[in-house]
Structure formats: C-alpha cells, structure tokens
Amino acid sequence: HADMAMYQAKAGGRANYQFFDAELARHAYSDLVLESELAQALERGEFELFFQPQVAALGGEQGGALIGAEALLRWRHPTRGLLGPDAFIDVAERHRLMLKLGEWVLRAAALQARDWRERRVAAVPIAVNLSRMQFRLEGFGAAVARVLDEVGIAGECLELELTERMLMDEIASAPATLTALRALGLGVSVDDFGTGYTSLAHLTQLPLDKLKIDQSFVAKLPEDGGAAAITRAIIQMARGLGLHVSAEGVRNSAQRRLLADWGCDELQGELIGPPMAAPDFEQWLRQRRSAFHD
Ligand code: C2E
Ligand code: MG
Ligand code: MG
Ligand code: MG
C-alpha cells in the first residue's frame, strides 16, 4: 500500500516523491509511537471508563428512571490530559492492541457492574462498545463468558453495542455470535443506527435487543423535517420488530418531548447527563434520586 503511494508519487516527479515520502514516514512513525504508548498506557493503568446515564424517556422534563449506563473509554495521558477514543481508537484497532484494550474494557465494566450491585448504587446493565476486531474474533462468546465467570456476575449485568457496519461485515458469523452472547444473558444493541446500511431483511433475522438512533438525527430535531421523518420511522420499525429503541445525543427538552411522544423508550445525552467518572456518576444519581424522591 505504502509502496503503491510512493510509486504514484514518484511518477509525478522528483519533488512530489520527496513530499509524499516524508508524509508517509511521518504518518507511519506517529502511528508506531502511539501504538507503543497505548501498550504502555494499558500496563500503567492509564485507561479509565466514564459512564453516561441511560434513562426511560417518560417520567419528567429530564426523563424517568435510570435503566443503564454506557461505558466510554478515556485515556488519562500523563502530559496531554484526558483523551477521548477519537484520539487513539483507530490506531489501536489497526494494530491488534484493540483486542487487549477491548478485553480490559469488558472486564472493567463487569467489575463496575458488580461493585454497583454490591454497594446497592444501581442494578442496571452497563453497555460496552465493541470493536470490530473483538466481534470478528472466533470464540468471542467464550471470551465474554470467561470474563463474566472471573468477575462473578451474570450476563444480564452487561449490554454490548455494535455498529451496523460490524454486523453487515460479519453477516455470515454474526447470527451465531449474537445467539451465543444472548444465551449468556447479555443484551445486544445496534449503535449509531441509521448511518449504516443494514439490510432490513437481515435486521429481522438477527437476534438483537435494541436500536440506538444515531445522534446526528437527534441533533437536527425539532426543526429538520427529514431528520424527524427518519427518527419516527426508526422508532416505528423498532417497535414493529419488538426491539427497544433509544436516542443518543439528546440535548434539549424539545427533543426529549418529541422522542417520548413518538414512542422512543430510552434517552441518552447531555440533557440527562454527560459521561462521568464512576464517583461523579454516583453523585449524579444521588442528586437525581433525591430530586425525584425515588
Ligand atoms: P458512541 O458509542 O456512539 O458513544 C456516544 C458518543 O457521544 C460518546 O463520545 C459520548 O460522549 C458522546 N455524547 C454523549 N451525549 C452527547 C450529546 O448530548 N451531544 C454530543 N454531541 N455528544 C454526546 P465518546 O465518549 O467520545 O466516544 C466516541 C465513540 O468512541 C463512541 O461512540 C464509540 O463508538 C467509541 N468508543 C467509546 N468507548 C469505546 C470502547 O470502550 N471500545 C470501543 N471499541 N469503542 C469505544
Ligand atoms: Mg455506543
Ligand atoms: Mg452512537
Ligand atoms: Mg459511534
């Protein structure tokens, strides 16, 4: 691939060749540095999970009861501060480190779910984002079973989020993998729904639990008629298929009201609460419960 780019650059003349050569080298170099930094970070315990609340759509101006939390990966970098997945997940995915990192995320989420149950903070499932590499792994179901067993929790304590793209790319193996995961009691959600290209025929045949409407549609509510039509159609379709449906990136009460009116089950977004470190999440939950007297 790199050779090809260089060949093409060369054909464009000497000056071009040097330009592309340097660009390529810089890219490969920073990739390599980041990869080894990521491996080190994992050993040094610099990764953390943040948790974003998921609540029932009905129940009040800020939604109803807590029904879940999504685990979102963060890297507490020694010099660059707190980094979100956009800063490193692509590189991790390209270099197989994602398998180790993904397993760390799964175990950390399982431990947090156990801790919240033991301390009676909340008995809701924690949703974990899967990488394409994990989902492709042969025996992924068995790997998840091992983590559940080691941590000593039931599958019901976790949910797994996959994208449409991952499902369609692995369409041959997806049904068996999903069946194995659901046999363990785990819920399976399709993340960023509406942005991919899931064949509707496949959608009805895959054992799924939930569709999460992509935040790009929610962000355009209430003004944008097209986004509204798509959002309503996804909600209708999910209900017709007997799937739960959740909306991501809910930022204001006009959006919440529309989504609730249209029959969306769950909400997630800044209106409800941002992704938070575990202690902050617990504090958020205490405040919310005392405000609601529940
Ligand atoms: P996602 O799973 O779709 O997660 C939702 C993203 O939207 C999160 O970004 C969250 O912080 C952000 N968000 C939440 N509420 C709002 C809102 O009201 N407005 C806006 N504009 N954004 C909101 P984050 O944490 O940066 O994660 C980005 C993506 O990285 C995730 O998208 C997910 O695909 C991936 N990711 C996160 N954690 C993991 C992980 O542990 N493993 C893997 N494989 N991927 C992860
Ligand atoms: Mg997600
Ligand atoms: Mg999403
Ligand atoms: Mg996403």
mmCIF file of C-alpha atoms and ligand atoms in Angstrom:
data_model
loop_
_atom_site.group_PDB
_atom_site.id
_atom_site.type_symbol
_atom_site.label_atom_id
_atom_site.label_comp_id
_atom_site.label_asym_id
_atom_site.label_seq_id
_atom_site.Cartn_x
_atom_site.Cartn_y
_atom_site.Cartn_z
ATOM 1 C CA HIS A 1 0.000 0.000 0.000
ATOM 2 C CA ALA A 2 2.715 2.435 1.025
ATOM 3 C CA ASP A 3 4.836 1.259 -1.900
ATOM 4 C CA MET A 4 1.972 1.967 -4.235
ATOM 5 C CA ALA A 5 1.524 5.505 -2.936
ATOM 6 C CA MET A 6 5.212 6.103 -3.296
ATOM 7 C CA TYR A 7 5.220 4.701 -6.802
ATOM 8 C CA GLN A 8 2.413 7.039 -7.764
ATOM 9 C CA ALA A 9 4.143 9.967 -6.131
ATOM 10 C CA LYS A 10 7.382 9.115 -7.912
ATOM 11 C CA ALA A 11 5.604 9.089 -11.252
ATOM 12 C CA GLY A 12 4.590 12.670 -10.516
ATOM 13 C CA GLY A 13 8.194 13.804 -10.404
ATOM 14 C CA ARG A 14 11.091 14.145 -8.013
ATOM 15 C CA ALA A 15 9.681 16.952 -5.867
ATOM 16 C CA ASN A 16 6.450 15.046 -5.322
ATOM 17 C CA TYR A 17 8.324 11.912 -4.407
ATOM 18 C CA GLN A 18 10.108 13.634 -1.552
ATOM 19 C CA PHE A 19 6.971 15.280 -0.320
ATOM 20 C CA PHE A 20 4.951 12.036 -0.168
ATOM 21 C CA ASP A 21 7.851 10.048 1.188
ATOM 22 C CA ALA A 22 8.184 12.395 4.154
ATOM 23 C CA GLU A 23 4.419 12.454 4.717
ATOM 24 C CA LEU A 24 4.199 8.671 4.695
ATOM 25 C CA ALA A 25 7.139 8.293 7.012
ATOM 26 C CA ARG A 26 5.716 10.803 9.450
ATOM 27 C CA HIS A 27 2.352 9.053 9.429
ATOM 28 C CA ALA A 28 3.807 5.586 9.973
ATOM 29 C CA TYR A 29 6.134 6.915 12.658
ATOM 30 C CA SER A 30 3.462 8.643 14.716
ATOM 31 C CA ASP A 31 1.257 5.545 14.362
ATOM 32 C CA LEU A 32 4.039 3.389 15.709
ATOM 33 C CA VAL A 33 4.798 5.748 18.584
ATOM 34 C CA LEU A 34 1.137 5.956 19.530
ATOM 35 C CA GLU A 35 0.808 2.196 19.410
ATOM 36 C CA SER A 36 3.659 1.609 21.821
ATOM 37 C CA GLU A 37 2.381 4.432 24.036
ATOM 38 C CA LEU A 38 -1.012 2.721 24.117
ATOM 39 C CA ALA A 39 0.517 -0.609 25.110
ATOM 40 C CA GLN A 40 2.428 1.155 27.897
ATOM 41 C CA ALA A 41 -0.645 3.045 28.999
ATOM 42 C CA LEU A 42 -2.507 -0.236 29.384
ATOM 43 C CA GLU A 43 0.282 -1.639 31.571
ATOM 44 C CA ARG A 44 0.457 1.538 33.642
ATOM 45 C CA GLY A 45 -3.280 1.634 34.218
ATOM 46 C CA GLU A 46 -3.867 4.957 32.450
ATOM 47 C CA PHE A 47 -7.190 3.915 30.914
ATOM 48 C CA GLU A 48 -10.486 4.670 32.634
ATOM 49 C CA LEU A 49 -14.123 4.155 31.922
ATOM 50 C CA PHE A 50 -16.546 7.055 32.061
ATOM 51 C CA PHE A 51 -20.247 6.307 32.387
ATOM 52 C CA GLN A 52 -23.134 8.062 30.713
ATOM 53 C CA PRO A 53 -26.643 7.558 32.121
ATOM 54 C CA GLN A 54 -29.424 5.999 30.063
ATOM 55 C CA VAL A 55 -32.928 6.777 31.331
ATOM 56 C CA ALA A 56 -36.537 5.989 30.476
ATOM 57 C CA ALA A 57 -37.973 8.526 28.026
ATOM 58 C CA LEU A 58 -41.128 9.004 30.083
ATOM 59 C CA GLY A 59 -41.135 10.438 33.570
ATOM 60 C CA GLY A 60 -40.396 14.153 33.562
ATOM 61 C CA GLU A 61 -38.504 17.032 31.977
ATOM 62 C CA GLN A 62 -35.261 15.068 32.269
ATOM 63 C CA GLY A 63 -36.668 11.638 31.602
ATOM 64 C CA GLY A 64 -37.513 8.875 34.054
ATOM 65 C CA ALA A 65 -35.758 6.108 35.933
ATOM 66 C CA LEU A 66 -32.171 5.066 35.300
ATOM 67 C CA ILE A 67 -32.122 1.985 33.103
ATOM 68 C CA GLY A 68 -28.498 1.690 32.157
ATOM 69 C CA ALA A 69 -25.078 3.291 31.782
ATOM 70 C CA GLU A 70 -22.815 3.327 28.747
ATOM 71 C CA ALA A 71 -19.126 2.769 29.409
ATOM 72 C CA LEU A 72 -16.985 5.181 27.368
ATOM 73 C CA LEU A 73 -13.230 4.760 27.237
ATOM 74 C CA ARG A 74 -10.841 7.515 28.323
ATOM 75 C CA TRP A 75 -7.057 7.714 28.462
ATOM 76 C CA ARG A 76 -5.645 9.789 31.303
ATOM 77 C CA HIS A 77 -2.486 10.757 29.430
ATOM 78 C CA PRO A 78 0.447 11.791 31.653
ATOM 79 C CA THR A 79 1.094 15.005 29.691
ATOM 80 C CA ARG A 80 -1.806 15.526 27.283
ATOM 81 C CA GLY A 81 -4.630 15.242 29.815
ATOM 82 C CA LEU A 82 -7.839 13.285 29.422
ATOM 83 C CA LEU A 83 -8.216 11.871 25.903
ATOM 84 C CA GLY A 84 -11.370 10.513 24.282
ATOM 85 C CA PRO A 85 -11.489 7.484 21.978
ATOM 86 C CA ASP A 86 -11.267 9.622 18.824
ATOM 87 C CA ALA A 87 -7.639 10.366 19.745
ATOM 88 C CA PHE A 88 -6.492 6.739 19.821
ATOM 89 C CA ILE A 89 -9.093 4.090 18.986
ATOM 90 C CA ASP A 90 -8.339 3.949 15.240
ATOM 91 C CA VAL A 91 -4.662 3.286 15.844
ATOM 92 C CA ALA A 92 -5.450 0.646 18.471
ATOM 93 C CA GLU A 93 -7.811 -1.013 16.002
ATOM 94 C CA ARG A 94 -5.158 -1.100 13.267
ATOM 95 C CA HIS A 95 -2.580 -2.786 15.471
ATOM 96 C CA ARG A 96 -4.373 -5.604 17.251
ATOM 97 C CA LEU A 97 -3.848 -3.821 20.557
ATOM 98 C CA MET A 98 -7.605 -3.334 20.400
ATOM 99 C CA LEU A 99 -8.118 -6.953 21.435
ATOM 100 C CA LYS A 100 -6.257 -6.412 24.709
ATOM 101 C CA LEU A 101 -7.789 -2.993 25.233
ATOM 102 C CA GLY A 102 -11.266 -4.321 24.440
ATOM 103 C CA GLU A 103 -10.868 -7.111 26.947
ATOM 104 C CA TRP A 104 -9.710 -4.585 29.536
ATOM 105 C CA VAL A 105 -12.856 -2.512 28.872
ATOM 106 C CA LEU A 106 -15.093 -5.556 29.194
ATOM 107 C CA ARG A 107 -13.506 -6.601 32.491
ATOM 108 C CA ALA A 108 -13.532 -3.042 33.884
ATOM 109 C CA ALA A 109 -17.231 -2.679 33.010
ATOM 110 C CA ALA A 110 -18.014 -6.048 34.597
ATOM 111 C CA LEU A 111 -16.154 -5.061 37.777
ATOM 112 C CA GLN A 112 -18.042 -1.763 37.925
ATOM 113 C CA ALA A 113 -21.378 -3.536 37.443
ATOM 114 C CA ARG A 114 -20.510 -5.878 40.308
ATOM 115 C CA ASP A 115 -19.378 -3.006 42.531
ATOM 116 C CA TRP A 116 -22.586 -1.013 41.913
ATOM 117 C CA ARG A 117 -24.681 -4.066 42.746
ATOM 118 C CA GLU A 118 -22.705 -4.930 45.867
ATOM 119 C CA ARG A 119 -22.874 -1.353 47.141
ATOM 120 C CA ARG A 120 -26.516 -1.036 46.066
ATOM 121 C CA VAL A 121 -25.778 2.005 43.894
ATOM 122 C CA ALA A 122 -27.673 0.668 40.866
ATOM 123 C CA ALA A 123 -28.578 -2.744 39.456
ATOM 124 C CA VAL A 124 -28.696 -1.634 35.814
ATOM 125 C CA PRO A 125 -26.735 -3.126 32.915
ATOM 126 C CA ILE A 126 -23.562 -1.408 31.740
ATOM 127 C CA ALA A 127 -23.310 -1.062 27.959
ATOM 128 C CA VAL A 128 -19.913 -1.773 26.406
ATOM 129 C CA ASN A 129 -18.880 -0.685 22.900
ATOM 130 C CA LEU A 130 -17.285 -3.486 20.940
ATOM 131 C CA SER A 131 -14.586 -3.038 18.352
ATOM 132 C CA ARG A 132 -14.786 -4.742 15.006
ATOM 133 C CA MET A 133 -11.746 -6.818 15.913
ATOM 134 C CA GLN A 134 -13.407 -8.263 19.010
ATOM 135 C CA PHE A 135 -16.610 -9.103 17.193
ATOM 136 C CA ARG A 136 -14.648 -10.840 14.445
ATOM 137 C CA LEU A 137 -12.729 -12.967 16.917
ATOM 138 C CA GLU A 138 -13.558 -16.623 16.730
ATOM 139 C CA GLY A 139 -14.765 -17.736 20.135
ATOM 140 C CA PHE A 140 -15.633 -14.203 21.210
ATOM 141 C CA GLY A 141 -18.682 -15.552 23.065
ATOM 142 C CA ALA A 142 -16.432 -17.869 25.069
ATOM 143 C CA ALA A 143 -14.085 -14.964 25.882
ATOM 144 C CA VAL A 144 -17.039 -12.963 27.248
ATOM 145 C CA ALA A 145 -18.223 -15.983 29.257
ATOM 146 C CA ARG A 146 -14.747 -16.233 30.819
ATOM 147 C CA VAL A 147 -14.786 -12.583 31.915
ATOM 148 C CA LEU A 148 -18.279 -12.951 33.424
ATOM 149 C CA ASP A 149 -17.132 -16.054 35.248
ATOM 150 C CA GLU A 150 -13.907 -14.486 36.568
ATOM 151 C CA VAL A 151 -15.724 -11.396 37.800
ATOM 152 C CA GLY A 152 -18.626 -13.448 39.104
ATOM 153 C CA ILE A 153 -21.585 -11.647 37.520
ATOM 154 C CA ALA A 154 -24.497 -12.730 35.323
ATOM 155 C CA GLY A 155 -24.668 -11.792 31.636
ATOM 156 C CA GLU A 156 -27.672 -9.567 32.402
ATOM 157 C CA CYS A 157 -25.253 -7.083 34.005
ATOM 158 C CA LEU A 158 -23.806 -6.151 30.609
ATOM 159 C CA GLU A 159 -25.007 -4.993 27.227
ATOM 160 C CA LEU A 160 -22.902 -4.964 24.074
ATOM 161 C CA GLU A 161 -23.058 -2.241 21.419
ATOM 162 C CA LEU A 162 -22.159 -2.983 17.810
ATOM 163 C CA THR A 163 -22.445 -0.845 14.707
ATOM 164 C CA GLU A 164 -24.454 -1.755 11.620
ATOM 165 C CA ARG A 165 -21.221 -1.895 9.691
ATOM 166 C CA MET A 166 -19.812 -4.569 12.010
ATOM 167 C CA LEU A 167 -22.970 -6.644 11.702
ATOM 168 C CA MET A 168 -23.063 -6.480 7.930
ATOM 169 C CA ASP A 169 -19.327 -7.119 7.500
ATOM 170 C CA GLU A 170 -19.619 -10.281 9.602
ATOM 171 C CA ILE A 171 -23.040 -11.300 8.362
ATOM 172 C CA ALA A 172 -22.012 -14.954 7.982
ATOM 173 C CA SER A 173 -20.872 -15.366 11.590
ATOM 174 C CA ALA A 174 -22.991 -12.666 13.282
ATOM 175 C CA PRO A 175 -26.108 -14.797 13.948
ATOM 176 C CA ALA A 176 -24.128 -17.498 15.794
ATOM 177 C CA THR A 177 -22.059 -14.968 17.750
ATOM 178 C CA LEU A 178 -25.136 -12.970 18.774
ATOM 179 C CA THR A 179 -27.007 -16.126 19.732
ATOM 180 C CA ALA A 180 -24.103 -17.207 21.951
ATOM 181 C CA LEU A 181 -23.947 -13.785 23.625
ATOM 182 C CA ARG A 182 -27.676 -13.674 24.251
ATOM 183 C CA ALA A 183 -27.607 -17.204 25.641
ATOM 184 C CA LEU A 184 -25.257 -15.779 28.283
ATOM 185 C CA GLY A 185 -27.932 -13.203 29.106
ATOM 186 C CA LEU A 186 -26.253 -10.182 27.518
ATOM 187 C CA GLY A 187 -28.299 -7.580 25.680
ATOM 188 C CA VAL A 188 -27.186 -6.591 22.188
ATOM 189 C CA SER A 189 -27.727 -3.093 20.764
ATOM 190 C CA VAL A 190 -27.074 -1.617 17.338
ATOM 191 C CA ASP A 191 -25.214 1.668 17.859
ATOM 192 C CA ASP A 192 -25.376 4.732 15.581
ATOM 193 C CA PHE A 193 -28.421 3.236 13.866
ATOM 194 C CA GLY A 194 -29.479 4.935 10.644
ATOM 195 C CA THR A 195 -25.977 5.844 9.485
ATOM 196 C CA GLY A 196 -25.015 2.408 8.175
ATOM 197 C CA TYR A 197 -26.593 0.178 5.614
ATOM 198 C CA THR A 198 -28.144 -2.747 7.414
ATOM 199 C CA SER A 199 -30.302 -4.744 5.094
ATOM 200 C CA LEU A 200 -33.780 -4.755 6.587
ATOM 201 C CA ALA A 201 -34.114 -8.438 5.725
ATOM 202 C CA HIS A 202 -31.075 -9.201 7.880
ATOM 203 C CA LEU A 203 -32.275 -6.935 10.640
ATOM 204 C CA THR A 204 -35.387 -9.038 11.157
ATOM 205 C CA GLN A 205 -33.330 -12.221 11.354
ATOM 206 C CA LEU A 206 -30.577 -11.175 13.732
ATOM 207 C CA PRO A 207 -31.160 -11.744 17.445
ATOM 208 C CA LEU A 208 -30.983 -8.133 18.669
ATOM 209 C CA ASP A 209 -32.461 -6.250 21.630
ATOM 210 C CA LYS A 210 -32.143 -2.558 20.895
ATOM 211 C CA LEU A 211 -31.598 0.075 18.217
ATOM 212 C CA LYS A 212 -29.801 3.273 19.217
ATOM 213 C CA ILE A 213 -30.796 6.135 16.914
ATOM 214 C CA ASP A 214 -27.678 7.996 15.839
ATOM 215 C CA GLN A 215 -27.152 11.391 17.412
ATOM 216 C CA SER A 216 -26.829 13.093 14.018
ATOM 217 C CA PHE A 217 -30.613 12.728 13.571
ATOM 218 C CA VAL A 218 -31.433 13.764 17.127
ATOM 219 C CA ALA A 219 -29.207 16.852 16.805
ATOM 220 C CA LYS A 220 -31.377 18.155 13.926
ATOM 221 C CA LEU A 221 -34.604 17.920 15.940
ATOM 222 C CA PRO A 222 -37.018 19.571 16.227
ATOM 223 C CA GLU A 223 -36.536 21.828 13.140
ATOM 224 C CA ASP A 224 -35.403 19.409 10.436
ATOM 225 C CA GLY A 225 -38.329 17.603 8.803
ATOM 226 C CA GLY A 226 -36.126 14.945 7.194
ATOM 227 C CA ALA A 227 -34.425 14.027 10.460
ATOM 228 C CA ALA A 228 -37.839 13.915 12.140
ATOM 229 C CA ALA A 229 -39.207 11.558 9.481
ATOM 230 C CA ILE A 230 -36.204 9.222 9.784
ATOM 231 C CA THR A 231 -36.335 9.242 13.583
ATOM 232 C CA ARG A 232 -40.040 8.409 13.640
ATOM 233 C CA ALA A 233 -39.559 5.676 11.038
ATOM 234 C CA ILE A 234 -36.766 4.047 13.077
ATOM 235 C CA ILE A 235 -38.917 4.134 16.220
ATOM 236 C CA GLN A 236 -41.870 2.601 14.378
ATOM 237 C CA MET A 237 -39.707 -0.067 12.818
ATOM 238 C CA ALA A 238 -38.047 -0.984 16.125
ATOM 239 C CA ARG A 239 -41.420 -1.295 17.811
ATOM 240 C CA GLY A 240 -42.755 -3.363 14.940
ATOM 241 C CA LEU A 241 -39.806 -5.722 15.260
ATOM 242 C CA GLY A 242 -40.210 -5.929 19.043
ATOM 243 C CA LEU A 243 -36.903 -4.134 19.706
ATOM 244 C CA HIS A 244 -36.214 -1.468 22.283
ATOM 245 C CA VAL A 245 -35.244 1.881 20.871
ATOM 246 C CA SER A 246 -33.016 4.510 22.367
ATOM 247 C CA ALA A 247 -31.974 8.009 21.259
ATOM 248 C CA GLU A 248 -28.430 9.301 21.652
ATOM 249 C CA GLY A 249 -27.244 12.889 21.979
ATOM 250 C CA VAL A 250 -30.449 14.329 23.481
ATOM 251 C CA ARG A 251 -29.551 17.909 24.331
ATOM 252 C CA ASN A 252 -32.761 19.799 24.988
ATOM 253 C CA SER A 253 -36.268 19.277 26.284
ATOM 254 C CA ALA A 254 -37.908 19.869 22.885
ATOM 255 C CA GLN A 255 -36.008 16.820 21.638
ATOM 256 C CA ARG A 256 -36.936 14.795 24.708
ATOM 257 C CA ARG A 257 -40.624 15.636 24.347
ATOM 258 C CA LEU A 258 -40.760 14.692 20.662
ATOM 259 C CA LEU A 259 -38.891 11.424 21.184
ATOM 260 C CA ALA A 260 -41.142 10.461 24.087
ATOM 261 C CA ASP A 261 -44.273 11.360 22.076
ATOM 262 C CA TRP A 262 -43.083 9.256 19.166
ATOM 263 C CA GLY A 263 -42.633 6.230 21.427
ATOM 264 C CA CYS A 264 -38.864 6.147 21.941
ATOM 265 C CA ASP A 265 -38.146 4.062 25.077
ATOM 266 C CA GLU A 266 -34.823 5.421 26.290
ATOM 267 C CA LEU A 267 -32.777 8.606 26.230
ATOM 268 C CA GLN A 268 -29.103 9.375 26.498
ATOM 269 C CA GLY A 269 -27.376 12.743 26.127
ATOM 270 C CA GLU A 270 -26.273 15.980 27.720
ATOM 271 C CA LEU A 271 -29.823 16.893 28.776
ATOM 272 C CA ILE A 272 -29.792 13.844 31.054
ATOM 273 C CA GLY A 273 -26.128 13.708 31.977
ATOM 274 C CA PRO A 274 -22.653 13.708 30.368
ATOM 275 C CA PRO A 275 -20.207 10.794 30.510
ATOM 276 C CA MET A 276 -18.778 10.856 34.055
ATOM 277 C CA ALA A 277 -16.097 9.124 36.113
ATOM 278 C CA ALA A 278 -17.671 6.492 38.396
ATOM 279 C CA PRO A 279 -17.705 8.649 41.580
ATOM 280 C CA ASP A 280 -19.291 11.557 39.677
ATOM 281 C CA PHE A 281 -21.867 9.213 38.180
ATOM 282 C CA GLU A 282 -22.788 8.032 41.679
ATOM 283 C CA GLN A 283 -23.081 11.631 42.863
ATOM 284 C CA TRP A 284 -25.254 12.488 39.836
ATOM 285 C CA LEU A 285 -27.501 9.530 40.646
ATOM 286 C CA ARG A 286 -27.853 10.505 44.326
ATOM 287 C CA GLN A 287 -28.844 14.050 43.398
ATOM 288 C CA ARG A 288 -31.312 12.877 40.797
ATOM 289 C CA ARG A 289 -32.928 10.421 43.175
ATOM 290 C CA SER A 290 -33.296 12.976 45.942
ATOM 291 C CA ALA A 291 -34.785 15.470 43.477
ATOM 292 C CA PHE A 292 -37.281 12.870 42.255
ATOM 293 C CA HIS A 293 -37.877 11.293 45.696
ATOM 294 C CA ASP A 294 -37.470 7.818 44.210
HETATM 295 P P1 C2E B 1 -20.837 6.031 20.746
HETATM 296 O O1 C2E B 1 -20.810 4.651 21.294
HETATM 297 O O2 C2E B 1 -21.879 6.357 19.743
HETATM 298 O O3 C2E B 1 -20.920 6.968 22.024
HETATM 299 C C1 C2E B 1 -21.612 8.192 22.074
HETATM 300 C C2 C2E B 1 -20.651 9.371 21.989
HETATM 301 O O4 C2E B 1 -21.405 10.581 22.019
HETATM 302 C C3 C2E B 1 -19.679 9.484 23.150
HETATM 303 O O5 C2E B 1 -18.476 10.055 22.660
HETATM 304 C C4 C2E B 1 -20.383 10.472 24.076
HETATM 305 O O6 C2E B 1 -19.508 11.141 24.947
HETATM 306 C C5 C2E B 1 -20.979 11.417 23.072
HETATM 307 N N1 C2E B 1 -22.166 12.127 23.590
HETATM 308 C C6 C2E B 1 -22.991 11.761 24.579
HETATM 309 N N2 C2E B 1 -24.007 12.638 24.750
HETATM 310 C C7 C2E B 1 -23.831 13.601 23.832
HETATM 311 C C8 C2E B 1 -24.565 14.799 23.487
HETATM 312 O O7 C2E B 1 -25.603 15.150 24.076
HETATM 313 N N3 C2E B 1 -24.088 15.522 22.449
HETATM 314 C C9 C2E B 1 -22.950 15.164 21.770
HETATM 315 N N4 C2E B 1 -22.529 15.922 20.764
HETATM 316 N N5 C2E B 1 -22.226 14.042 22.067
HETATM 317 C C10 C2E B 1 -22.667 13.271 23.086
HETATM 318 P P2 C2E B 1 -17.034 9.468 23.059
HETATM 319 O O8 C2E B 1 -17.019 9.080 24.502
HETATM 320 O O9 C2E B 1 -16.025 10.431 22.560
HETATM 321 O O10 C2E B 1 -16.945 8.135 22.213
HETATM 322 C C11 C2E B 1 -16.914 8.177 20.809
HETATM 323 C C12 C2E B 1 -17.031 6.808 20.225
HETATM 324 O O11 C2E B 1 -15.883 6.001 20.542
HETATM 325 C C13 C2E B 1 -18.227 6.008 20.749
HETATM 326 O O12 C2E B 1 -19.404 6.397 20.082
HETATM 327 C C14 C2E B 1 -17.796 4.596 20.442
HETATM 328 O O13 C2E B 1 -18.079 4.274 19.100
HETATM 329 C C15 C2E B 1 -16.278 4.655 20.623
HETATM 330 N N6 C2E B 1 -15.909 4.078 21.943
HETATM 331 C C16 C2E B 1 -16.033 4.629 23.169
HETATM 332 N N7 C2E B 1 -15.600 3.790 24.130
HETATM 333 C C17 C2E B 1 -15.215 2.660 23.497
HETATM 334 C C18 C2E B 1 -14.693 1.392 23.944
HETATM 335 O O14 C2E B 1 -14.519 1.129 25.139
HETATM 336 N N8 C2E B 1 -14.401 0.473 22.980
HETATM 337 C C19 C2E B 1 -14.611 0.729 21.646
HETATM 338 N N9 C2E B 1 -14.309 -0.233 20.770
HETATM 339 N N10 C2E B 1 -15.101 1.900 21.196
HETATM 340 C C20 C2E B 1 -15.411 2.847 22.115
HETATM 341 MG MG MG B 2 -22.076 3.338 21.950
HETATM 342 MG MG MG B 3 -23.592 6.053 18.991
HETATM 343 MG MG MG B 4 -20.102 5.971 17.472
#
